[in-house]
Short mmCIF file of C-alpha atoms in Angstrom, two decimals:
data_model
loop_
_atom_site.label_atom_id
_atom_site.label_comp_id
_atom_site.label_asym_id
_atom_site.label_seq_id
_atom_site.Cartn_x
_atom_site.Cartn_y
_atom_site.Cartn_z
CA GLY A 249 22.17 68.87 -215.75
CA ARG A 250 19.51 71.33 -216.20
CA ALA A 251 19.01 74.28 -214.00
CA GLU A 252 15.51 75.16 -212.63
CA PRO A 253 15.08 78.61 -211.23
CA THR A 254 13.63 78.64 -207.66
CA VAL A 255 13.72 82.43 -207.14
CA ALA A 256 12.51 85.20 -209.31
CA TRP A 257 12.84 88.98 -209.33
CA GLN A 258 10.14 91.05 -210.78
CA ILE A 259 12.36 94.03 -211.70
CA ASP A 260 9.88 96.67 -212.60
CA THR A 261 6.22 95.58 -212.05
CA TYR A 262 3.43 98.29 -211.43
CA GLY A 263 1.07 96.22 -209.34
CA HIS A 264 0.66 92.72 -208.40
CA SER A 265 -2.20 90.19 -209.40
CA ALA A 266 -3.84 88.56 -206.35
CA ALA A 267 -3.16 85.32 -208.21
CA GLN A 268 0.63 85.97 -208.48
CA ALA A 269 1.61 84.08 -205.34
CA ALA A 270 -0.37 80.98 -206.52
CA LEU A 271 1.06 81.02 -210.15
CA SER A 272 4.60 81.47 -208.91
CA ALA A 273 4.50 78.78 -206.06
CA GLN A 274 2.74 76.36 -208.67
CA SER A 275 5.36 76.91 -211.29
CA GLY A 276 7.93 75.89 -208.56
CA LEU A 277 9.21 79.02 -207.43
CA LYS A 278 10.35 79.35 -203.65
CA GLY A 279 11.07 83.00 -203.48
CA MET A 280 10.10 86.29 -205.18
CA PHE A 281 11.88 89.61 -204.87
CA PHE A 282 10.05 92.99 -206.23
CA SER A 283 10.32 96.67 -205.59
CA ARG A 284 7.22 98.36 -206.62
CA LEU A 285 4.55 98.58 -204.14
CA HIS A 286 2.30 101.66 -202.95
CA TYR A 287 4.59 103.96 -201.03
CA GLN A 288 2.37 103.85 -197.96
CA GLU A 289 2.48 100.09 -197.75
CA TYR A 290 6.34 100.12 -198.36
CA GLU A 291 6.68 102.71 -195.56
CA LYS A 292 4.61 100.76 -193.12
CA ARG A 293 6.34 97.41 -193.99
CA LYS A 294 9.70 99.27 -193.61
CA GLN A 295 8.88 100.41 -190.18
CA GLU A 296 7.51 97.18 -189.03
CA ARG A 297 10.39 95.31 -190.36
CA ASP A 298 8.21 93.33 -192.50
CA LEU A 299 9.78 93.78 -195.94
CA GLU A 300 10.04 90.04 -196.04
CA PHE A 301 7.06 87.93 -195.63
CA THR A 302 5.11 84.75 -196.68
CA TRP A 303 2.95 85.84 -199.69
CA LYS A 304 -0.40 84.02 -199.24
CA SER A 305 -2.35 83.31 -202.31
CA THR A 306 -6.17 84.50 -202.38
CA ALA A 307 -6.51 81.74 -205.08
CA GLY A 308 -5.83 78.67 -202.69
CA ASN A 309 -3.26 77.53 -200.03
CA ASP A 310 -0.21 78.46 -201.98
CA THR A 311 2.43 80.60 -200.35
CA ILE A 312 5.73 81.97 -201.62
CA PHE A 313 8.51 83.74 -199.69
CA SER A 314 8.77 87.30 -200.86
CA SER A 315 10.96 90.33 -200.19
CA VAL A 316 10.64 94.01 -201.01
CA LEU A 317 13.89 95.52 -202.23
CA TYR A 318 15.03 98.27 -199.80
CA GLN A 319 15.55 100.93 -202.47
CA GLY A 320 14.19 99.53 -205.60
CA TYR A 321 17.04 98.40 -207.69
CA ASN A 322 19.06 101.36 -207.06
CA SER A 323 22.70 101.60 -205.62
CA PRO A 324 22.96 102.59 -202.04
CA SER A 325 22.84 106.34 -201.86
CA GLY A 326 26.53 107.76 -202.61
CA PHE A 327 27.54 104.63 -204.40
CA CYS A 328 26.76 104.95 -207.97
CA PHE A 329 29.94 105.01 -210.12
CA ASP A 330 28.74 105.33 -213.62
CA THR A 331 29.41 108.37 -215.82
CA THR A 332 26.04 109.82 -215.09
CA CYS A 333 26.72 110.06 -211.28
CA THR A 334 28.44 112.44 -209.20
CA GLU A 335 29.42 110.45 -206.25
CA PRO A 336 33.21 110.39 -205.28
CA ALA A 337 35.24 107.32 -206.53
CA ILE A 338 36.70 104.96 -204.04
CA VAL A 339 40.44 105.64 -203.91
CA ALA A 340 42.15 102.61 -202.38
CA ASP A 341 45.91 103.70 -202.92
CA PRO A 342 47.06 104.96 -199.53
CA GLU A 343 50.04 106.81 -201.29
CA SER A 344 47.28 108.87 -203.27
CA PRO A 345 46.37 112.30 -201.65
CA GLU A 346 42.64 111.38 -202.46
CA TYR A 347 42.83 108.07 -200.53
CA ASN A 348 39.45 107.57 -198.92
CA LEU A 349 38.99 103.80 -198.79
CA PRO A 350 38.25 103.77 -194.92
CA GLN A 351 35.88 106.46 -194.94
CA ARG A 352 33.96 105.26 -198.04
CA LEU A 353 34.06 101.61 -196.35
CA ASP A 354 32.61 103.01 -193.24
CA SER A 355 29.83 104.86 -194.99
CA PHE A 356 29.12 101.75 -197.03
CA LEU A 357 28.85 99.50 -194.18
CA GLU A 358 26.74 102.17 -192.10
CA ILE A 359 24.28 101.93 -195.20
CA LEU A 360 24.21 98.26 -195.24
CA ARG A 361 23.54 97.94 -191.36
CA ASP A 362 20.78 100.38 -191.76
CA GLN A 363 19.29 98.52 -194.59
CA ALA A 364 19.48 95.28 -192.75
CA ALA A 365 17.77 96.77 -189.57
CA HIS A 366 14.62 96.78 -191.59
CA PHE A 367 14.47 93.07 -192.25
CA ARG A 368 13.61 90.64 -189.57
CA SER A 369 16.30 88.20 -190.93
CA GLY A 370 19.15 90.73 -191.36
CA HIS A 371 19.71 89.35 -194.75
CA ILE A 372 19.44 91.77 -197.74
CA MET A 373 19.79 91.77 -201.35
CA LEU A 374 22.36 94.57 -202.30
CA THR A 375 21.50 96.10 -205.65
CA MET A 376 23.95 98.12 -207.79
CA GLY A 377 22.44 99.86 -210.52
CA GLY A 378 19.07 101.54 -211.38
CA ALA A 379 17.05 102.68 -214.42
CA PHE A 380 19.48 103.85 -216.81
CA ALA A 381 22.48 104.17 -214.29
CA VAL A 382 24.69 101.74 -215.86
CA GLN A 383 25.76 103.43 -219.13
CA ASN A 384 29.41 102.38 -218.53
CA ALA A 385 29.74 99.12 -217.19
CA ARG A 386 33.47 99.09 -217.49
CA GLN A 387 33.65 102.04 -215.31
CA TYR A 388 31.01 101.08 -213.16
CA PHE A 389 32.23 97.63 -211.93
#
């Protein structure tokens, strides 16, 4: 069979055309994720739990579900595991003196709960990475 995408991700756009919602909806897309928008708009949407919304086209009646990524496409703070990062590794071996799985898991879940609190649906896209953050995929994942 053939696959038809229904959701898009604008990974690193700087600005959005007023016609983007119409073009996306008319091409068959049902959803759009993006990360870059003016910082004041981002903060306002974050505080008002409006990071997900129906983007209404100015060029007609087209709409598309849209969601702003919480921290761009970066990993949650404290959870970058690449060679360029300084966060502590997750040590899952209970016999290790550096065992930290329960604490790291609690921290990770706290970050996710905080992120979900800024979205009306409570659904989030968890991104793991960032610009130039995955230099060593084997180590990272």
